[in-house]
PDB file of C-alpha atoms and ligand atoms in Angstrom:
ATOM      1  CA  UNK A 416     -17.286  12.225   3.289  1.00  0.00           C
ATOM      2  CA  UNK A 417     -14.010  13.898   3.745  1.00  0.00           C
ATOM      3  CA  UNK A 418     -10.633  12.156   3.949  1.00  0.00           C
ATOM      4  CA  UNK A 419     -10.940  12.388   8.199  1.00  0.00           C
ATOM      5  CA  UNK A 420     -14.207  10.600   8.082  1.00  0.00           C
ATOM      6  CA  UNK A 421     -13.342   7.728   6.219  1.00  0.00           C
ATOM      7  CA  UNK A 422      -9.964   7.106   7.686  1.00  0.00           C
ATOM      8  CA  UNK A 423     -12.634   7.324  11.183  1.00  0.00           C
ATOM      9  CA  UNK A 424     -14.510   4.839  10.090  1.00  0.00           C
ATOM     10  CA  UNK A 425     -11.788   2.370   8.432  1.00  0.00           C
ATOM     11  CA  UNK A 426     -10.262   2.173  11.639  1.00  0.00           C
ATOM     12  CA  UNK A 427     -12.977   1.743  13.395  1.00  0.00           C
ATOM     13  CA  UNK A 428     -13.686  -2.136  10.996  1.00  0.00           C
ATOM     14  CA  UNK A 429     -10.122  -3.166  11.638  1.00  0.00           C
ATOM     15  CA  UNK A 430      -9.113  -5.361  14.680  1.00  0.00           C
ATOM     16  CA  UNK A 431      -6.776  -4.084  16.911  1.00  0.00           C
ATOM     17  CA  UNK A 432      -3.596  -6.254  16.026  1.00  0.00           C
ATOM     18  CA  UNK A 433      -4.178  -4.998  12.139  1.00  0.00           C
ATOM     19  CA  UNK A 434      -1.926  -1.684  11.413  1.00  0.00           C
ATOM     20  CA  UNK A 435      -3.473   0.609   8.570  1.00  0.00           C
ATOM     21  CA  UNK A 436      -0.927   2.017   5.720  1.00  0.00           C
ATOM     22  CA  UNK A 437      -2.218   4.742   4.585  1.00  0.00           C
ATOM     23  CA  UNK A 438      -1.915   4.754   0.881  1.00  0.00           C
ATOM     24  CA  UNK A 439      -1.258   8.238  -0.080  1.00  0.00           C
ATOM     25  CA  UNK A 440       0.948   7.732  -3.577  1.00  0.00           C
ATOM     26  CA  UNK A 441      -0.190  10.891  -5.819  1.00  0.00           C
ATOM     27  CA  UNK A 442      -1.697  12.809  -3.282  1.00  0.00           C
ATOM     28  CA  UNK A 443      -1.364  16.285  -2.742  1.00  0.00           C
ATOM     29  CA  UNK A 444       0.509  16.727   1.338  1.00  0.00           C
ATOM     30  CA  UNK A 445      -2.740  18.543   2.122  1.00  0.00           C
ATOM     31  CA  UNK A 446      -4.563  15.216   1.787  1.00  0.00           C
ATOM     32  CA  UNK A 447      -2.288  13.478   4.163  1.00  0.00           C
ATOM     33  CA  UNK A 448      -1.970  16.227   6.675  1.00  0.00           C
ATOM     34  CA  UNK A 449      -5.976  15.793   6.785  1.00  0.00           C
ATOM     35  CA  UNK A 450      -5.504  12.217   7.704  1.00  0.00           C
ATOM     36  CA  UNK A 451      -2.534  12.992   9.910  1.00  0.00           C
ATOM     37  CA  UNK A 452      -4.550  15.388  11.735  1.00  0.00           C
ATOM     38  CA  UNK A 453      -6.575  12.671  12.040  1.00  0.00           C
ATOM     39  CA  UNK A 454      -4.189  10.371  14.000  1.00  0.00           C
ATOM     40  CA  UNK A 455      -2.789   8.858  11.150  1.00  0.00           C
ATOM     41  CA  UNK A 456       1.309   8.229  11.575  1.00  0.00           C
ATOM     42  CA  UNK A 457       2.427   5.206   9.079  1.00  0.00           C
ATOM     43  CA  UNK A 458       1.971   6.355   5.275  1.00  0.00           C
ATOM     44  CA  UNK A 459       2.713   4.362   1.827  1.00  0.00           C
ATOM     45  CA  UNK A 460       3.939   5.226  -1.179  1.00  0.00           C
ATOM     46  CA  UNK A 461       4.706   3.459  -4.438  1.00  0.00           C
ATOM     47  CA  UNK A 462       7.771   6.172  -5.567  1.00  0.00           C
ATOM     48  CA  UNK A 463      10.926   6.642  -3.820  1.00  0.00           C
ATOM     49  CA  UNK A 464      10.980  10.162  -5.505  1.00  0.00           C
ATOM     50  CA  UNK A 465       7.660  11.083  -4.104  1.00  0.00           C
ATOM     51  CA  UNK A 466       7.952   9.788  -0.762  1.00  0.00           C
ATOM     52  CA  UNK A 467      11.005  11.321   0.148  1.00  0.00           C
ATOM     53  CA  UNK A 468       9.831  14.744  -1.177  1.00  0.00           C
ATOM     54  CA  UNK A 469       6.955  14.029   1.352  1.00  0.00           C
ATOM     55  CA  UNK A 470       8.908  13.172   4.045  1.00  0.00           C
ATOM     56  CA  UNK A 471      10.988  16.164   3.916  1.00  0.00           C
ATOM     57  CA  UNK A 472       7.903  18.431   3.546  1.00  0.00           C
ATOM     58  CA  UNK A 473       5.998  16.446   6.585  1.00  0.00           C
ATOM     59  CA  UNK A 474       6.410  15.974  10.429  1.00  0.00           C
ATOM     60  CA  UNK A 475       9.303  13.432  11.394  1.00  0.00           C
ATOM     61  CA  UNK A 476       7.430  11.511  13.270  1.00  0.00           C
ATOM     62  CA  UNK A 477       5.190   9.623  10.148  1.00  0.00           C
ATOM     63  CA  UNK A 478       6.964   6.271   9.605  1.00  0.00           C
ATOM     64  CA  UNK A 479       7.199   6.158   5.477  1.00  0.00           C
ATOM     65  CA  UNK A 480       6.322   2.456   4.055  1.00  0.00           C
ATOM     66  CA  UNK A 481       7.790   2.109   0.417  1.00  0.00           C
ATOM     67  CA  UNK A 482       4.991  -0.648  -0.822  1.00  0.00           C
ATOM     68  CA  UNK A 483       6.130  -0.044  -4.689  1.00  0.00           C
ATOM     69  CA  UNK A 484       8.296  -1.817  -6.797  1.00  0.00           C
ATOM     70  CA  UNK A 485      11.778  -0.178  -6.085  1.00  0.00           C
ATOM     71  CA  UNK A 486      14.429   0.322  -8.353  1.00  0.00           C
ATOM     72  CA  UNK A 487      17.925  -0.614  -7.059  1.00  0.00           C
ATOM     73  CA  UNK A 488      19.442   2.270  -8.124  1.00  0.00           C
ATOM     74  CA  UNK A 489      17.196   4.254  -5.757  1.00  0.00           C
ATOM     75  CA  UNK A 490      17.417   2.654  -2.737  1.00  0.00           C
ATOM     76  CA  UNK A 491      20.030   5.152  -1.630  1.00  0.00           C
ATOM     77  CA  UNK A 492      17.505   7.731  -1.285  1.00  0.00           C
ATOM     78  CA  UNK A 493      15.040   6.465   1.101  1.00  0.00           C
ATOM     79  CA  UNK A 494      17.501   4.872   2.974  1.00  0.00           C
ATOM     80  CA  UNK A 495      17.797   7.076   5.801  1.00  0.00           C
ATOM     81  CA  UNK A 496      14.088   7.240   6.925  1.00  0.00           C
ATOM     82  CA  UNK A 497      12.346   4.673   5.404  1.00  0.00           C
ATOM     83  CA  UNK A 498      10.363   2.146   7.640  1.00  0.00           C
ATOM     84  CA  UNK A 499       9.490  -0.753   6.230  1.00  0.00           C
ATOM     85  CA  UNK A 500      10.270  -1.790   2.567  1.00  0.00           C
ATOM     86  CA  UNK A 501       7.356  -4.105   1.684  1.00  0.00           C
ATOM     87  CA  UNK A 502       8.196  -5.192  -2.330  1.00  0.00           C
ATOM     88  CA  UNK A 503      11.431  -7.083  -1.682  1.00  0.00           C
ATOM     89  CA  UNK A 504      11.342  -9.150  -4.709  1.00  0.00           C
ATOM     90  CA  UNK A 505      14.903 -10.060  -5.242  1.00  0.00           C
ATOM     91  CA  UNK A 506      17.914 -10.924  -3.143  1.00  0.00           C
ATOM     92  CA  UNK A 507      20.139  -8.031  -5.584  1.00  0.00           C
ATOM     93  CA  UNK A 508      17.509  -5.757  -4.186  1.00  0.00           C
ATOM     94  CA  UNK A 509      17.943  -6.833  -0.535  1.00  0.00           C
ATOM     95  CA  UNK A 510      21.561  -6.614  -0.697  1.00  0.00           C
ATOM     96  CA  UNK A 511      21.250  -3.132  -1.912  1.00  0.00           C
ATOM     97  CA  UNK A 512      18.723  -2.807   1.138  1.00  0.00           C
ATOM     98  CA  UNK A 513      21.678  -4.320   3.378  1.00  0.00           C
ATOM     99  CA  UNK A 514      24.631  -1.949   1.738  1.00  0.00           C
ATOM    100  CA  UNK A 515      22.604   1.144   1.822  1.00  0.00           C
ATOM    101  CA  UNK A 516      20.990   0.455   5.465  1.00  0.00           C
ATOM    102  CA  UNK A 517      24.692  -0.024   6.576  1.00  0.00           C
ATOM    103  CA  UNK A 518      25.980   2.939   5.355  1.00  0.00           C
ATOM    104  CA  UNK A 519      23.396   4.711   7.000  1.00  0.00           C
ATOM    105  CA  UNK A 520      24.200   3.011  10.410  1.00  0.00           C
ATOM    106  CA  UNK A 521      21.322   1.471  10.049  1.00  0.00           C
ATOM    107  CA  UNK A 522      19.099  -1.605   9.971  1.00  0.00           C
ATOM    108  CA  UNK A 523      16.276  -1.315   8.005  1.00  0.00           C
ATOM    109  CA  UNK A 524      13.024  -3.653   8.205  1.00  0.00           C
ATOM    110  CA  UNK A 525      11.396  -5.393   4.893  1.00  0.00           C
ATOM    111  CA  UNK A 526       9.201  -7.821   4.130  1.00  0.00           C
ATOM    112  CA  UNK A 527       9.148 -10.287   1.582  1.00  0.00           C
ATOM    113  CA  UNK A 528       6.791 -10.015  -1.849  1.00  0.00           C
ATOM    114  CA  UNK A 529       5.760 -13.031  -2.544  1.00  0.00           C
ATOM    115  CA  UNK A 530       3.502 -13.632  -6.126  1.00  0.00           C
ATOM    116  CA  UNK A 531       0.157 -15.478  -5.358  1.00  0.00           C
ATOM    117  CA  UNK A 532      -1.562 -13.618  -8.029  1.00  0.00           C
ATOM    118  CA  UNK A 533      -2.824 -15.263 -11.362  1.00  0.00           C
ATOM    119  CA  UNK A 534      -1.564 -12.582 -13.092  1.00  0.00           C
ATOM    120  CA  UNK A 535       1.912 -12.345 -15.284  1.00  0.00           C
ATOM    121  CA  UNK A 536       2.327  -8.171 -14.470  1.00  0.00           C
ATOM    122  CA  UNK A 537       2.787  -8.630 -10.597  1.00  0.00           C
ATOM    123  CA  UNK A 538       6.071  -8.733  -8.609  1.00  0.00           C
ATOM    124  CA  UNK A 539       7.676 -11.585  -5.756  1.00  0.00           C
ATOM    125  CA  UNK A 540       9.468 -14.747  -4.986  1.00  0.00           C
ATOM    126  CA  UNK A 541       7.613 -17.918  -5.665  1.00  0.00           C
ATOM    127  CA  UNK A 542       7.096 -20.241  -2.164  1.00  0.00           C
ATOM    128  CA  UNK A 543      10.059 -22.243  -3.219  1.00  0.00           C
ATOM    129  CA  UNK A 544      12.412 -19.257  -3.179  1.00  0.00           C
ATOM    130  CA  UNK A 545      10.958 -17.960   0.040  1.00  0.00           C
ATOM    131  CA  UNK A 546      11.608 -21.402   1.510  1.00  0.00           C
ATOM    132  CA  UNK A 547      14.919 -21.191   0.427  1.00  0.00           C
ATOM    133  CA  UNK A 548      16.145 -17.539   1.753  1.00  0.00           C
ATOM    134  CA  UNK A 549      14.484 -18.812   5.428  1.00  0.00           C
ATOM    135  CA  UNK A 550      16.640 -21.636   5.348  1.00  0.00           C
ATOM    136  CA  UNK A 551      19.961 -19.735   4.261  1.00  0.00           C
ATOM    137  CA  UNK A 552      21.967 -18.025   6.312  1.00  0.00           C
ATOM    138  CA  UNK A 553      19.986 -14.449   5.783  1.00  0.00           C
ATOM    139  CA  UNK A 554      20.542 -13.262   9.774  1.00  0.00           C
ATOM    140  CA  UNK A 555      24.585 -13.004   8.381  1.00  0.00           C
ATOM    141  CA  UNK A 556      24.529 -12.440   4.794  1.00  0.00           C
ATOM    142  CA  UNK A 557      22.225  -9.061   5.554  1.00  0.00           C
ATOM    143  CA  UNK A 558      22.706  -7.939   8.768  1.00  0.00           C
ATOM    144  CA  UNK A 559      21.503  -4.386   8.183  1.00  0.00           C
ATOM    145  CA  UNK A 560      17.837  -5.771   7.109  1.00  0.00           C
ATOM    146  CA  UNK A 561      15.242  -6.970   9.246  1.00  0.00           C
ATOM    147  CA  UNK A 562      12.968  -9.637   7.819  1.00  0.00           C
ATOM    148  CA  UNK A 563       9.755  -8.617   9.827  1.00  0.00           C
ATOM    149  CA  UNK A 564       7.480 -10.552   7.410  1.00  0.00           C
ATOM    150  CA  UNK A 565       5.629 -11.358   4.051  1.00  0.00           C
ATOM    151  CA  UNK A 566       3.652  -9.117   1.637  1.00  0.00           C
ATOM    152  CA  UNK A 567       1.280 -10.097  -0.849  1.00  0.00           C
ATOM    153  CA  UNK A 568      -0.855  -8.643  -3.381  1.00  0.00           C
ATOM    154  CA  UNK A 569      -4.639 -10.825  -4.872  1.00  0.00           C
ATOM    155  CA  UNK A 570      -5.036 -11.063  -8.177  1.00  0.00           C
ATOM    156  CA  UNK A 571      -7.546  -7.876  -9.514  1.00  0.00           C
ATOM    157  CA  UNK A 572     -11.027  -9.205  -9.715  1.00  0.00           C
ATOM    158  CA  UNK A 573     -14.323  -9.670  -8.059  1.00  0.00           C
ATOM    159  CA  UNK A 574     -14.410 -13.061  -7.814  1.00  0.00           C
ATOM    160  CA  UNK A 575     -14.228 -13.215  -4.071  1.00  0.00           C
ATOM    161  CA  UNK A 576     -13.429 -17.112  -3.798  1.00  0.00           C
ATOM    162  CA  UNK A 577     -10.100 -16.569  -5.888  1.00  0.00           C
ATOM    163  CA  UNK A 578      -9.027 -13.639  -3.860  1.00  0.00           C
ATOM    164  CA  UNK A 579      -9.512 -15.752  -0.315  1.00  0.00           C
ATOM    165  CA  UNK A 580      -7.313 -19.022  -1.375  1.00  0.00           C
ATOM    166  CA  UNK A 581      -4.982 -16.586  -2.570  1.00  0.00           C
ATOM    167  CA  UNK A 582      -4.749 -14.848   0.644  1.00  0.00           C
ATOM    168  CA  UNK A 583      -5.134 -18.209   1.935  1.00  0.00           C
ATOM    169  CA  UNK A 584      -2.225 -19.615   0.489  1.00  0.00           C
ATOM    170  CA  UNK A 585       0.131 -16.511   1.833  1.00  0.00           C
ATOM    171  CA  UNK A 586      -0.806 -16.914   5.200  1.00  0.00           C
ATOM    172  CA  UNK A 587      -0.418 -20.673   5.109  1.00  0.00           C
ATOM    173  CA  UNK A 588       3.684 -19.667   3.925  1.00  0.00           C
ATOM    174  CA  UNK A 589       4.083 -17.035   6.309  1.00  0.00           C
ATOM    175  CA  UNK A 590       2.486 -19.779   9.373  1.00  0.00           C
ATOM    176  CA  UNK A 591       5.238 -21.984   8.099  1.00  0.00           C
ATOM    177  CA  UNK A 592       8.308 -19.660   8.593  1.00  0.00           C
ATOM    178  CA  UNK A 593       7.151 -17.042  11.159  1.00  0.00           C
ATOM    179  CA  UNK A 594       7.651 -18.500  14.368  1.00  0.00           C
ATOM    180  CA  UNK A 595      11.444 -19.308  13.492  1.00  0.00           C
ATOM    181  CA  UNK A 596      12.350 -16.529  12.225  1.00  0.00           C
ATOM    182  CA  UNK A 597      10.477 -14.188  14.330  1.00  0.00           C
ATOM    183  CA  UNK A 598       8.002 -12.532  11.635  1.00  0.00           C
ATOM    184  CA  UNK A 599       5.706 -10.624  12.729  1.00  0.00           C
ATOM    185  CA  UNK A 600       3.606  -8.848   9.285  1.00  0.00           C
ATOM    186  CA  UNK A 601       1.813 -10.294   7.100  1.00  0.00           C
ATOM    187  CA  UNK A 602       0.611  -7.014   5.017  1.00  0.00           C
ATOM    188  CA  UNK A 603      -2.053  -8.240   2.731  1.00  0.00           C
ATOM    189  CA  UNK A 604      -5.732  -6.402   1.497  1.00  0.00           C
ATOM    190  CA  UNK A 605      -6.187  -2.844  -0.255  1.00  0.00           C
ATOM    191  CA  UNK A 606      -9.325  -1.025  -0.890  1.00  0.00           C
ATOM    192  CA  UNK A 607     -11.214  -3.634  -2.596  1.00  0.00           C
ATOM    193  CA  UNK A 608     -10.350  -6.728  -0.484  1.00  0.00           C
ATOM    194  CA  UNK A 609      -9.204  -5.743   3.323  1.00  0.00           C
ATOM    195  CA  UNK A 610     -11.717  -7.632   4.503  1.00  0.00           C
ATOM    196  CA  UNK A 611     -11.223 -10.533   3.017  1.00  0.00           C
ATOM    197  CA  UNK A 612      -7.498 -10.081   3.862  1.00  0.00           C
ATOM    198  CA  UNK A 613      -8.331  -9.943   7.539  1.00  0.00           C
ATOM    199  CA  UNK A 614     -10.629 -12.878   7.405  1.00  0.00           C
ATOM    200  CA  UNK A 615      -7.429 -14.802   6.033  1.00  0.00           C
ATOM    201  CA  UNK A 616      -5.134 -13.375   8.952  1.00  0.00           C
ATOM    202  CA  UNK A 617      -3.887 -10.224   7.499  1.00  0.00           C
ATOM    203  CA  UNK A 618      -2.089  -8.041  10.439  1.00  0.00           C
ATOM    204  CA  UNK A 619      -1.530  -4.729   8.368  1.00  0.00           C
ATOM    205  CA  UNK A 620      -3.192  -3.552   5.586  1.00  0.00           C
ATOM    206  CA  UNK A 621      -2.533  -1.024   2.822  1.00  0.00           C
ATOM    207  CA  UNK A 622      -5.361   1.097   1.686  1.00  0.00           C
ATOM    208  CA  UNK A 623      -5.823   4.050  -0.286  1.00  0.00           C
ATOM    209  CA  UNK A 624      -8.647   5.086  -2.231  1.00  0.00           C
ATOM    210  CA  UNK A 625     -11.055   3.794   0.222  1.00  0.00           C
ATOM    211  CA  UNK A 626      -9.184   7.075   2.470  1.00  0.00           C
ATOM    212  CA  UNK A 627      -8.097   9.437  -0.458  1.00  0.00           C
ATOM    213  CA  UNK A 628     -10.551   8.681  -3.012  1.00  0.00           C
ATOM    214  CA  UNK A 629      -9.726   7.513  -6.202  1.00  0.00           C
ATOM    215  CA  UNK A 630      -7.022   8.211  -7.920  1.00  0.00           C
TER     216      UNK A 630
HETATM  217  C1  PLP B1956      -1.854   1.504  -4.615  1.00  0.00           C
HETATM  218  C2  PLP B1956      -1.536   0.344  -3.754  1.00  0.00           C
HETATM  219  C3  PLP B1956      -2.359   0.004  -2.668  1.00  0.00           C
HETATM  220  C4  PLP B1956      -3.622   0.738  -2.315  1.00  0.00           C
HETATM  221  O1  PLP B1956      -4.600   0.537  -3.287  1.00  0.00           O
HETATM  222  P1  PLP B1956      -6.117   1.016  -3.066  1.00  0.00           P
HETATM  223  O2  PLP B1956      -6.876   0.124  -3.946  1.00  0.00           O
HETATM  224  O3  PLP B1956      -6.152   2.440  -3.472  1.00  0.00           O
HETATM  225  O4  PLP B1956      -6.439   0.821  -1.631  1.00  0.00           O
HETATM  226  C5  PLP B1956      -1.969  -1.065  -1.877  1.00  0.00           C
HETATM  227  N1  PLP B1956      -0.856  -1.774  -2.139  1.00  0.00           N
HETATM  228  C6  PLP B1956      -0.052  -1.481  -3.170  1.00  0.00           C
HETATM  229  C7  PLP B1956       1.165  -2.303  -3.392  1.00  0.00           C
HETATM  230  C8  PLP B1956      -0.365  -0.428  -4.018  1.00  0.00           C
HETATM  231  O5  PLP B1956       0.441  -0.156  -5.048  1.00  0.00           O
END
């Protein structure tokens, strides 16, 4: 099956309230302009680097999601057209968010990584810390960042029950906070476990290889 095909079908499994990410990190631009031809407009990326070299080379109206871990330091550089930051793992990272999206004139929309993984190498607040920026006073200390929701990544295995109270236990954080604070993603489930994410209320997923093929 070619990359059109099995973005096609993808889309055709997901509800309609769940946006797909297309998760094109170290794929050639001929690969995404397949899926783009295809309808696809909102693509991921893991490295600022890469994603702004494929923004520059590709049509302005894709909306660029950085899902990688991002280094402060190069925040500047995706500033002016990113769309939504999803690995916001530290408040010195949002305030660089806030700093750069201001001088840019501009605000700029993240969501929250929070760890729910049973595994030391992955990134995100703990619920306690999330519990505590909602109840600061976030709306004034960033005013150039959006908090449009919460992102979490399952732990990497095949035991399905693990992977569903993990997802489980994100959506149960986000239920808690959303309505006051006006979330409205919850971007959980890759390749191996979109369904599962979905099942547990996911409303945008992040897939790649399942599109692109392995990488
Ligand atoms: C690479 C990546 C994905 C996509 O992974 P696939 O298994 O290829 O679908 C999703 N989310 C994050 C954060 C990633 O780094």
């Amino acid at each position: 099956m070619n990359i059109a095909t099995r973005l096609t079908e993808i889309k055709k499994i997901l509800p309609d309230n769940v946006v797909l990410v297309a998760v094109s990190k170290t794929k050639p631009v001929q690969d995404l302009m397949a899926a783009y031809n295809a309808g696809q407009r909102i693509f991921g990326e893991n490295k600022i680097q890469e994603m702004t070299d494929k923004f520059e080379e590709m049509p302005k109206d894709i909306q660029w999601h950085m899902i990688g871990h991002v280094q402060r330091n190069k925040v500047k550089y995706m500033a002016p057209f990113v769309a939504l930051v999803h690995g916001v793992d530290s408040l010195k990272l949002l305030q660089e968010i806030n700093k750069q999206a201001e001088k840019n004139n501009r605000i700029i929309s993240v969501l929250l990584q929070v760890f729910i993984a049973d595994e030391e190498t992955k990134f995100g607040f703990d619920k306690n810390e999330i519990s505590e920026i909602f109840n600061s006073d976030f709306k004034n200390d960033y005013k150039n960042v959006k908090i449009e929701g919460l992102m979490g990544m399952a732990t990497f295995t095949d035991k399905q029950e693990q992977i569903k109270e993990e997802f489980t236990t994100l959506k149960n954080l986000y239920d808690q906070f959303a309505t006051a604070n006006d979330l409205t993603v919850l971007s959980m489930g890759m390749s191996g476990d979109y369904k599962i994410a979905i099942d547990c209320g996911s409303t945008m997923v992040r897939i790649g290889s399942s599109i692109f093929g392995s990488r």
